[in-house]
Short mmCIF file of C-alpha atoms and ligand atoms in Angstrom, two decimals:
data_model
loop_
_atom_site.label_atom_id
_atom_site.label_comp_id
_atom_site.label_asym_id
_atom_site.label_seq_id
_atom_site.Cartn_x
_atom_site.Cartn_y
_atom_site.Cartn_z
CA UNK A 1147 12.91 -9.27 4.95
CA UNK A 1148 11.11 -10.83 2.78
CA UNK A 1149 8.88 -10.07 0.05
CA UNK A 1150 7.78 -6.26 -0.24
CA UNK A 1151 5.21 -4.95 -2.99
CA UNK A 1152 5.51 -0.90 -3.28
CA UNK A 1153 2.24 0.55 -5.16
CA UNK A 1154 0.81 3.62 -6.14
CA UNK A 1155 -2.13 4.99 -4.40
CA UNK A 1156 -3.40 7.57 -5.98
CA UNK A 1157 -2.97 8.71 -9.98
CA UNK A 1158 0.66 7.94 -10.44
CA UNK A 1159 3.95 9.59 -9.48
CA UNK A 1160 3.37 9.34 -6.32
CA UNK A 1161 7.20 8.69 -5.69
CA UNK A 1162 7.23 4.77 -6.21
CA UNK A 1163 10.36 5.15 -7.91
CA UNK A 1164 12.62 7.20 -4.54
CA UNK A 1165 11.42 4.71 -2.29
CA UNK A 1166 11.75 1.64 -4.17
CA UNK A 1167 15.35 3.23 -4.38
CA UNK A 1168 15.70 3.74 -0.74
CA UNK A 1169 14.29 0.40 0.31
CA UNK A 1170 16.68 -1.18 -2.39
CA UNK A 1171 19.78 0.56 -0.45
CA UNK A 1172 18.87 -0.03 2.84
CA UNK A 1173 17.28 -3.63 2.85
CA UNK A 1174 19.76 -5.04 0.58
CA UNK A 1175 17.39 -7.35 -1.79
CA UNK A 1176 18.83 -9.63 -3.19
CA UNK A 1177 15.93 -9.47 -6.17
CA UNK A 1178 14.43 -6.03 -7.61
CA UNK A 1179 11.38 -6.71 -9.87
CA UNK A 1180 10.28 -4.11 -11.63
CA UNK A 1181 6.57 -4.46 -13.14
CA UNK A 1182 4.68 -2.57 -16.09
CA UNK A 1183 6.39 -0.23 -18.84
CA UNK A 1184 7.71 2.19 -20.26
CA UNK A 1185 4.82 4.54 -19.86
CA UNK A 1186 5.74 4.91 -16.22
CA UNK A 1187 8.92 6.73 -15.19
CA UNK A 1188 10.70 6.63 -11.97
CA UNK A 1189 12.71 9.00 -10.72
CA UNK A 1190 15.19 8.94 -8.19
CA UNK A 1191 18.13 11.35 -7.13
CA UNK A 1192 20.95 9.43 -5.98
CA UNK A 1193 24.45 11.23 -4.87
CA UNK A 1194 22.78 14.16 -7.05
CA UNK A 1195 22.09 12.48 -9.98
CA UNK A 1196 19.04 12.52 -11.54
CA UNK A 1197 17.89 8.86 -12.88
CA UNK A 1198 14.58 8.21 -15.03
CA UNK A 1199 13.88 4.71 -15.21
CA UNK A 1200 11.46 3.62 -17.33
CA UNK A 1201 12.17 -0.24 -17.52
CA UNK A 1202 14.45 -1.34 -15.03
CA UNK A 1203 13.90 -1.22 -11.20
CA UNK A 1204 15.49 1.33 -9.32
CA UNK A 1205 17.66 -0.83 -7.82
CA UNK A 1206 19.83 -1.04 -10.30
CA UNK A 1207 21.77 2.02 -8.41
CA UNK A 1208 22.96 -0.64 -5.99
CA UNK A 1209 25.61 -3.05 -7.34
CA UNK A 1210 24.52 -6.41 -5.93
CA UNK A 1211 20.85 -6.89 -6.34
CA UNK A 1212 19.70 -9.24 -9.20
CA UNK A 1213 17.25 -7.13 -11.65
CA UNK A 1214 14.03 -8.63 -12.88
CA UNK A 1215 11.64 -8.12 -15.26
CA UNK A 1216 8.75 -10.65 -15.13
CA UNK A 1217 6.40 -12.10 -17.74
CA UNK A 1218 3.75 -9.32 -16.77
CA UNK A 1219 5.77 -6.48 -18.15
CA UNK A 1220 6.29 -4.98 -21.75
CA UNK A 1221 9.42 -4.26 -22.97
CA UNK A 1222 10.49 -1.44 -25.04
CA UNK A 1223 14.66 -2.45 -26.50
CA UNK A 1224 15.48 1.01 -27.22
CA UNK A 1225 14.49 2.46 -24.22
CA UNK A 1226 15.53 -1.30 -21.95
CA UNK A 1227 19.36 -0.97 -24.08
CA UNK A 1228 19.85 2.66 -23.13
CA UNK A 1229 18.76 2.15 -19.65
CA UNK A 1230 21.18 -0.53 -19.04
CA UNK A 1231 24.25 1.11 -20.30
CA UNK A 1232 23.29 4.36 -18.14
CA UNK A 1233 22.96 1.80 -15.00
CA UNK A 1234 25.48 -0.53 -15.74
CA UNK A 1235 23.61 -3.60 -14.52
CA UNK A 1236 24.32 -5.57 -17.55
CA UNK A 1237 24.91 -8.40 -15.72
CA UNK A 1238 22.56 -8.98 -12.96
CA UNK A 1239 19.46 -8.46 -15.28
CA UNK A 1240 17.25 -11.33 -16.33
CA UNK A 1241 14.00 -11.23 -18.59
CA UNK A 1242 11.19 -13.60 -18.72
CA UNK A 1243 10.98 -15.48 -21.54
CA UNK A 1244 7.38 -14.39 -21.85
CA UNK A 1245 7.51 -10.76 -21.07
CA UNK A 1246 5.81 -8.93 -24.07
CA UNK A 1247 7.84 -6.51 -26.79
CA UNK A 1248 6.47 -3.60 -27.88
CA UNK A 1249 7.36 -2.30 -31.07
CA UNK A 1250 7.38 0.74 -33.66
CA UNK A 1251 4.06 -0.19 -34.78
CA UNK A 1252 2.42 -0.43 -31.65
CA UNK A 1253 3.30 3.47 -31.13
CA UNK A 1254 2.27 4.31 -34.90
CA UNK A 1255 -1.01 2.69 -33.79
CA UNK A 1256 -1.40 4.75 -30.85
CA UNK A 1257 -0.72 7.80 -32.74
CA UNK A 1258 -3.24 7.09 -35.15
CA UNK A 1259 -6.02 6.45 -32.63
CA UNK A 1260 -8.68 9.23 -31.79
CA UNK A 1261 -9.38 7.48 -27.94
CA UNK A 1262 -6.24 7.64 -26.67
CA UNK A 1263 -5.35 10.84 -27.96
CA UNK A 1264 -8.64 11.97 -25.71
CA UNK A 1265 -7.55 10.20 -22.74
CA UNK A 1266 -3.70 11.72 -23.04
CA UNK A 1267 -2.52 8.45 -23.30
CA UNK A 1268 1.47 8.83 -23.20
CA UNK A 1269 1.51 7.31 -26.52
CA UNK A 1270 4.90 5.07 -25.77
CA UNK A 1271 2.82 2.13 -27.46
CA UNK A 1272 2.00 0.23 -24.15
CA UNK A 1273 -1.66 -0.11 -24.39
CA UNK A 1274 -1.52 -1.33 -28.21
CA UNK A 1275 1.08 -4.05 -27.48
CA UNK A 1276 -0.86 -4.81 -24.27
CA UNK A 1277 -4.07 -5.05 -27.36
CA UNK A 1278 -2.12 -7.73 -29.20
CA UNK A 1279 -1.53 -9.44 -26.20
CA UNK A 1280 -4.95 -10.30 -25.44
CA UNK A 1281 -5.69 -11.01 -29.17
CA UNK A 1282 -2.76 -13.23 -28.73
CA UNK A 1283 -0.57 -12.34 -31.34
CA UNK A 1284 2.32 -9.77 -29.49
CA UNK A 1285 6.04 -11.28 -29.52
CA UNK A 1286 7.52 -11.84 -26.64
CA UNK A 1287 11.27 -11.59 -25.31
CA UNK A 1288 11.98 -15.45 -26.39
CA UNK A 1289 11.51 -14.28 -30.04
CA UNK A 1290 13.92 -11.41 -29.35
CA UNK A 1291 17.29 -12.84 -30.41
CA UNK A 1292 19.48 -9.93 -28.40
CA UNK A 1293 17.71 -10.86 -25.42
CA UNK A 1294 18.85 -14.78 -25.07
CA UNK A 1295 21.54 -13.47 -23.04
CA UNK A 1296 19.00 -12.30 -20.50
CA UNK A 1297 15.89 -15.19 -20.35
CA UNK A 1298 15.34 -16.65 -17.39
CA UNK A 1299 11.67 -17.90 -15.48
CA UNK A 1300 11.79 -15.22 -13.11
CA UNK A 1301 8.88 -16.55 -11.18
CA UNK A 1302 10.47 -19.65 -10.33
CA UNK A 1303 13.55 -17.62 -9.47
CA UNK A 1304 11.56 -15.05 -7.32
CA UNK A 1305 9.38 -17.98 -5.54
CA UNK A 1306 12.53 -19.96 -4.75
CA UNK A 1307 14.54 -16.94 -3.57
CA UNK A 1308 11.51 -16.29 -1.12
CA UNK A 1309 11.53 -20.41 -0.11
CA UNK A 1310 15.22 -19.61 1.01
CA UNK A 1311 14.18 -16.52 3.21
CA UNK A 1312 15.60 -14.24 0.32
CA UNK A 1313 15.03 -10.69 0.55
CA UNK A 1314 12.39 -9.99 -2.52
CA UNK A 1315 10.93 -6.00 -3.31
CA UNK A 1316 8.46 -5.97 -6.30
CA UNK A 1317 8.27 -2.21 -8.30
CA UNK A 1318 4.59 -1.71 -9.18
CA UNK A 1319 4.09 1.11 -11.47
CA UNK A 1320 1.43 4.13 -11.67
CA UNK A 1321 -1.51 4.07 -9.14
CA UNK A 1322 -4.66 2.79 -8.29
CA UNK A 1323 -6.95 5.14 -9.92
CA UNK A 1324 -5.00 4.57 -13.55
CA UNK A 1325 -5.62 0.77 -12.90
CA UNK A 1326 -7.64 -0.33 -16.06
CA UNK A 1327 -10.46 -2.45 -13.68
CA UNK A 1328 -10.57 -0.12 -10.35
CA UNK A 1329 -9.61 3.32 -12.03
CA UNK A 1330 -11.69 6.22 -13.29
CA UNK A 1331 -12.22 4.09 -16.77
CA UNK A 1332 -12.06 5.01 -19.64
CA UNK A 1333 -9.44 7.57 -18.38
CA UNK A 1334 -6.96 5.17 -16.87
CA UNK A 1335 -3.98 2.96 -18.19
CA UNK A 1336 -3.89 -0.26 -19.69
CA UNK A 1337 -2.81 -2.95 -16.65
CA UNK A 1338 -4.47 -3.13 -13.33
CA UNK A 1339 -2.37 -1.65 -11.11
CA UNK A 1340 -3.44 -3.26 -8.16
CA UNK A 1341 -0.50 -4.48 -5.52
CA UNK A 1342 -3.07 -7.97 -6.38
CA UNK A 1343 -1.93 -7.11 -10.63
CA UNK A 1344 1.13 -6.74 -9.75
CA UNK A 1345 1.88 -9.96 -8.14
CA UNK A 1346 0.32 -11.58 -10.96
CA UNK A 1347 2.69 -9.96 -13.43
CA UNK A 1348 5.30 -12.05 -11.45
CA UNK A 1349 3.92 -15.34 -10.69
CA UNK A 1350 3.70 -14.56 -6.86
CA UNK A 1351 0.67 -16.22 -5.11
CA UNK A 1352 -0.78 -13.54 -2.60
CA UNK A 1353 0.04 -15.65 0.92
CA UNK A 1354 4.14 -15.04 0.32
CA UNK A 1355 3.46 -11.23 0.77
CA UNK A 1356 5.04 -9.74 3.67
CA UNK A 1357 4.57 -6.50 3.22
CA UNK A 1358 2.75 -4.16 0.69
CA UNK A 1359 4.18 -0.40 1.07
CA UNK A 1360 1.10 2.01 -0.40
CA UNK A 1361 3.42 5.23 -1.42
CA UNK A 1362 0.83 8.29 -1.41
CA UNK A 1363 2.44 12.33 -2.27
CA UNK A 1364 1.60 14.60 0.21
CA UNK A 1365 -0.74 16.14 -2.20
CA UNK A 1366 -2.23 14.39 -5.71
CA UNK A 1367 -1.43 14.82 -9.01
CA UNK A 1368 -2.63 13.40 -12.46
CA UNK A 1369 -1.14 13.33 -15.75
CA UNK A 1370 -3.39 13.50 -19.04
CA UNK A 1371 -7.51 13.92 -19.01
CA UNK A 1372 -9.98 12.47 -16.30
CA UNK A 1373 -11.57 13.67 -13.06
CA UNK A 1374 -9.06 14.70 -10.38
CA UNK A 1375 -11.45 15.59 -7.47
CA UNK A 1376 -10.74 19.00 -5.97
CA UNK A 1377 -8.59 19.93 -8.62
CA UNK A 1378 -6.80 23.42 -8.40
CA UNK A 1379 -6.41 26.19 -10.86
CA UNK A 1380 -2.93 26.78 -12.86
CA UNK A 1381 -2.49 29.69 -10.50
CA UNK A 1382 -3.68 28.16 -7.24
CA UNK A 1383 -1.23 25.00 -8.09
CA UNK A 1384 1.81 27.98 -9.04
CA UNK A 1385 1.00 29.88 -5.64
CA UNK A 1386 1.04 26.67 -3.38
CA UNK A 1387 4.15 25.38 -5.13
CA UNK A 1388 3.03 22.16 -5.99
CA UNK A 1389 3.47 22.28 -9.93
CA UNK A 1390 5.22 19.15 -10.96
CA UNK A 1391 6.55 18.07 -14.73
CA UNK A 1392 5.73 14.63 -15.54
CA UNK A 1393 9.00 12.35 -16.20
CA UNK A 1394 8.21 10.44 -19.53
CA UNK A 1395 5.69 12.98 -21.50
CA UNK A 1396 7.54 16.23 -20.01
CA UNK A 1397 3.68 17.37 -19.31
CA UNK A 1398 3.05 19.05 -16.43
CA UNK A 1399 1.22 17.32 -13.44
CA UNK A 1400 -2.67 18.65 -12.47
CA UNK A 1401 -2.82 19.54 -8.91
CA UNK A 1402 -5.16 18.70 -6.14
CA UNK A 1403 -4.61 18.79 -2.13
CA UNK A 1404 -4.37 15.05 -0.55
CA UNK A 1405 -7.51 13.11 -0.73
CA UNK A 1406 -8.31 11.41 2.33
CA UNK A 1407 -10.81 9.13 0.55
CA UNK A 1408 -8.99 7.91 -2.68
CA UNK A 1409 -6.32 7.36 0.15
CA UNK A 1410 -8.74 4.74 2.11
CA UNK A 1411 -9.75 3.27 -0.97
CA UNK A 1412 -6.09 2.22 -1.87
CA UNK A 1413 -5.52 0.99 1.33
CA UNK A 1414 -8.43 -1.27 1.00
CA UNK A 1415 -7.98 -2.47 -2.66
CA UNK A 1416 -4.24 -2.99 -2.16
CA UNK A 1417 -4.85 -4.49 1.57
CA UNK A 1418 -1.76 -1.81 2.28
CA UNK A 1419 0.36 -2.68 5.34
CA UNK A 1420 2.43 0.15 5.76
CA UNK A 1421 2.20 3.83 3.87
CA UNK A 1422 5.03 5.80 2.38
CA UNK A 1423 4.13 9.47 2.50
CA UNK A 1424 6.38 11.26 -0.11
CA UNK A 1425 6.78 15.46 -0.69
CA UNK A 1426 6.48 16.41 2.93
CA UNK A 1427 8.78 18.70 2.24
CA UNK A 1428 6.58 20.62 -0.20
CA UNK A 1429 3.44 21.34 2.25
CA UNK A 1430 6.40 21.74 4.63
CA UNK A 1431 9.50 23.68 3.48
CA UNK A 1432 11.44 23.32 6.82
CA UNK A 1433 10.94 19.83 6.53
CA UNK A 1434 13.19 19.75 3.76
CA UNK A 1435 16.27 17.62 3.90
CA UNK A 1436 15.32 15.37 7.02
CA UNK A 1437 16.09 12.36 7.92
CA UNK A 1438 15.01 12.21 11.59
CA UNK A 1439 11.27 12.06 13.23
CA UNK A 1440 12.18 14.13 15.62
CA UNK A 1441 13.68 16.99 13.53
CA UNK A 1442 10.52 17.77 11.50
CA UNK A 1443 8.89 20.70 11.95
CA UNK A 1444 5.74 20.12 14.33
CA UNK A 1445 2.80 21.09 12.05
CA UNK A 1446 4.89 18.36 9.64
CA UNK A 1447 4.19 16.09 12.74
CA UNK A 1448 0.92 16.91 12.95
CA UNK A 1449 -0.39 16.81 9.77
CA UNK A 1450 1.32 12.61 9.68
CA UNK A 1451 -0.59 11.83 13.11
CA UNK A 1452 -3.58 12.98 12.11
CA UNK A 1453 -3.35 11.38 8.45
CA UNK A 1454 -2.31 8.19 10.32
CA UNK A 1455 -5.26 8.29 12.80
CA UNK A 1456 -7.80 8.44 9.90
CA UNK A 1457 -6.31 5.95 7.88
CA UNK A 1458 -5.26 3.41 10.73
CA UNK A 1459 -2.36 1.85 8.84
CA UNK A 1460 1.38 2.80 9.88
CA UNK A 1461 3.34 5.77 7.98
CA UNK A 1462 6.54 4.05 8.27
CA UNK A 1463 8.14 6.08 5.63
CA UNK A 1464 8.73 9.71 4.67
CA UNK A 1465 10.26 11.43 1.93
CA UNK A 1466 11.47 14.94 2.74
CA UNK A 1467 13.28 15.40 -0.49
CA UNK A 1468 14.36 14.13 -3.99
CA UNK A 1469 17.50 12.25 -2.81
CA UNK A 1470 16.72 8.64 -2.00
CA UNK A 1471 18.44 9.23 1.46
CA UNK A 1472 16.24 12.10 2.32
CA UNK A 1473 13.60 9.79 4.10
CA UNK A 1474 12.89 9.46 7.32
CA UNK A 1475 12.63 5.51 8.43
CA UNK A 1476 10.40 4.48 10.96
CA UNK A 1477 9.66 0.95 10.56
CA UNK A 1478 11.53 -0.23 13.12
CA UNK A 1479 10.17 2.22 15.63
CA UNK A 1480 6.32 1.08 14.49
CA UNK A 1481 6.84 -2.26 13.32
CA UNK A 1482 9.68 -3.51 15.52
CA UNK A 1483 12.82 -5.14 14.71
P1 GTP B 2147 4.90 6.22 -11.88
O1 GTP B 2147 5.15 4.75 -11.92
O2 GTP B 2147 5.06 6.86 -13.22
O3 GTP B 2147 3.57 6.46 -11.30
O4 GTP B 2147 6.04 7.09 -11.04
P2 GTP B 2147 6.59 7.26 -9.55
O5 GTP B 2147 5.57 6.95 -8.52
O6 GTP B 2147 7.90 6.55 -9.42
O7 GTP B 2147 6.90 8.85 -9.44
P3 GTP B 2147 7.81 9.79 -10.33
O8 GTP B 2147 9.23 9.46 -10.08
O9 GTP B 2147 7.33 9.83 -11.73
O10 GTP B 2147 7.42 11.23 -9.72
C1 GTP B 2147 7.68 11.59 -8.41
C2 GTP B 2147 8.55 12.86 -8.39
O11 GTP B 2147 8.68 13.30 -7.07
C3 GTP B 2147 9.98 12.61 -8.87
O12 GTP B 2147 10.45 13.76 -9.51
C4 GTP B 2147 10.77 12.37 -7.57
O13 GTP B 2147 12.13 12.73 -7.66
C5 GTP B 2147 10.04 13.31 -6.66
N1 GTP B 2147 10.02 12.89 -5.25
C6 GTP B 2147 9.74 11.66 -4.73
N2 GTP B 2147 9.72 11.72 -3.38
C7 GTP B 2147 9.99 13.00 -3.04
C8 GTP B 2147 10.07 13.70 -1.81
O14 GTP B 2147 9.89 13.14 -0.72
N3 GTP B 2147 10.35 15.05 -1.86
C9 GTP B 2147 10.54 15.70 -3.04
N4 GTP B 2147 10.81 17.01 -3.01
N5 GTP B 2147 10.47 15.07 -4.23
C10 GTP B 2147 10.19 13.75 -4.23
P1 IMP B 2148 -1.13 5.17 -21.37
O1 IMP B 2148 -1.09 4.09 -20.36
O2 IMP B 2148 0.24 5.64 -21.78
O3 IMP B 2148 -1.96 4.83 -22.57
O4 IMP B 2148 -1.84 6.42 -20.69
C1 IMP B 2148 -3.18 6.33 -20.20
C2 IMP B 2148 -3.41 7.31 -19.06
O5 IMP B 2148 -2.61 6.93 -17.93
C3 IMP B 2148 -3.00 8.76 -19.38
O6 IMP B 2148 -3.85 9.64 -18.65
C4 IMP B 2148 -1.58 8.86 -18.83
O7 IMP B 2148 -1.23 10.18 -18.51
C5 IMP B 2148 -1.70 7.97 -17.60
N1 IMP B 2148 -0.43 7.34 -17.25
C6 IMP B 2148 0.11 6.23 -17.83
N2 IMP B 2148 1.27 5.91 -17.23
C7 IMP B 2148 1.45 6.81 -16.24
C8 IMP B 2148 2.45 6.99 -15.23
O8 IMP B 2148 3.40 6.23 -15.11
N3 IMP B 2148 2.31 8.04 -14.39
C9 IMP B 2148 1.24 8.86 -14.47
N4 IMP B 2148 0.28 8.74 -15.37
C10 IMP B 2148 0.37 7.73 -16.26
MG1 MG B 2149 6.18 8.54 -12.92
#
């Protein structure tokens, strides 16, 4: 299989975290990356429980992949410690030595500051540690005695894995318009976000991609202040049933219908090669639960062909539900064997 990058296309929560869950039950990886922080949660409904990750990669719900977390990321210990006894993947995780550590401080500092207050920042600390980075004076995990245990280079590990033919998915986090170079700046996060970022975060050169999975929600959402084009009233958002709560902040999610132009942008900046299409179940309530093509409901249908006829890159995957499982798989029927 491979390597596999799954980004966000639009503002975030777009679903990154279900199918990065499916895709690490049904491919098998033997490596889950997981890229970013702990501003960006990931949800996923597994055997109906409800898991928030906001460190680890979803795949941690299987028992055999190896978990990563590269040099790219920033690691929070409370939230990394709690996470790992809730997933029990003690021993398949592995930090690199130079992924950065955010601490107290970093959050105090947020807290204090008048610009990310304005931008709704989620305040876990990420940007200000990501700050001290660049003025070169953050600590990293080597300088974290509790996490010797863990170190490892995962960049040599990932590159080798993929040298053996090694199945490889990469976790991106957030989407493209919240990248810090190709959002809506100043009102964006504090990483690119990029499926290009998010190799770098690993130590991935861009020919050993296979494949880079764009997830986009049936409809957009944004967390926090910034244009969101089309955006719909409280009411509007209430009536059409699209109000969403957002997993770290506990905010709730402003609404707008699917944008057919931030969706060809993503393509293009990520050079997307397949597009997960998650919440079909919410513009579609009979759609709910399937797993099968042929069992959605036709205007479901409809409204996929014509998406994929505009955007002239493969829906491959579907989400008609919370439950990792509740996706309907079509790569093999567009991409072959
Ligand atoms: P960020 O990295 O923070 O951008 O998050 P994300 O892309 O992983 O998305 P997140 O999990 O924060 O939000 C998506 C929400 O939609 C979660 O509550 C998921 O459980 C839910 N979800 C994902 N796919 C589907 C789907 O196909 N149908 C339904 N009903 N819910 C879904
Ligand atoms: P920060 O990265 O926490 O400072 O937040 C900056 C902006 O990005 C705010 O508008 C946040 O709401 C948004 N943001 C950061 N992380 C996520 C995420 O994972 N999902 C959705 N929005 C996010
Ligand atoms: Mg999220």
């Amino acid at each position: 299989m491979g390597l596999t990058v799954v980004c966000g296309g639009f503002f975030g929560d777009e679903g990154k975290g279900k199918i990065a869950g499916y895709l690490a039950l049904k491919d098998k990886p033997e490596i889950a990356v997981r890229t970013g922080s702990v501003n960006a949660g990931h949800t996923a409904v597994y055997n109906k429980r409800k898991f928030k990750f906001r460190i680890l990669p979803v795949a941690a719900l299987n028992n055999y992949s190896r978990l990563l977390l590269p040099a790219g990321c920033l690691i929070r210990l409370d939230v990394l410690f709690k996470e790992l006894e809730l997933a029990n993947s003690r021993d398949r995780l592995g930090i690199d030595r130079q992924a950065g550590i955010i601490e107290n401080k970093h959050i105090e500092m947020e807290r204090r500051d008048g610009v990310m207050k304005g931008i709704g920042s989620t305040m876990q600390g990420v940007g200000a540690a990501m700050a001290e980075r660049v003025m070169r004076r953050l600590k990293l995990a080597k300088d974290i005695p509790e996490l010797k245990p863990f170190l490892t280079d995962v960049a040599t590990e990932v590159n080798e894995a993929l040298d053996k033919g090694l199945g490889v998915i990469i976790e991106g986090t957030q989407g493209l318009f919240l990248s810090l170079y190709h959002g809506t700046y100043p009102f964006v996060t504090s990483r690119d976000t990029s499926a290009s970022a998010i190799l770098s975060e690993v130590g991935i050169g861009p020919k050993k991609v296979d494949d880079v999975i764009l997830v986009l929600k049936a409809y957009v959402t944004r967390v926090g202040a910034g244009p969101l084009p089309g955006e719909l009233s409280e009411e509007e958002a209430n009536r059409q049933g699209l109000v969403e709560i957002a997993t770290v902040t506990g905010r709730r999610r402003r609404v707008a219908l699917f944008n057919i132009e931030l969706a060809k942008r993503a393509v293009m900046i990520n050079s997307a090669t397949q597009i997960a299409i998650t919440k079909i179940d919410i513009l579609f309530k009979e759609a709910t639960g399937k797993r099968q093509w042929e069992d959605l409901p036709s205007k479901a249908k409809k409204w996929i062909e014509d998406l994929e006829n505009k955007i002239k890159v493969p829906i491959t995957l579907i989400g008609t539900g919370e439950e990792i499982l509740d996706t309907i798989d079509l790569r093999r029927d567009k991409l072959g064997p």
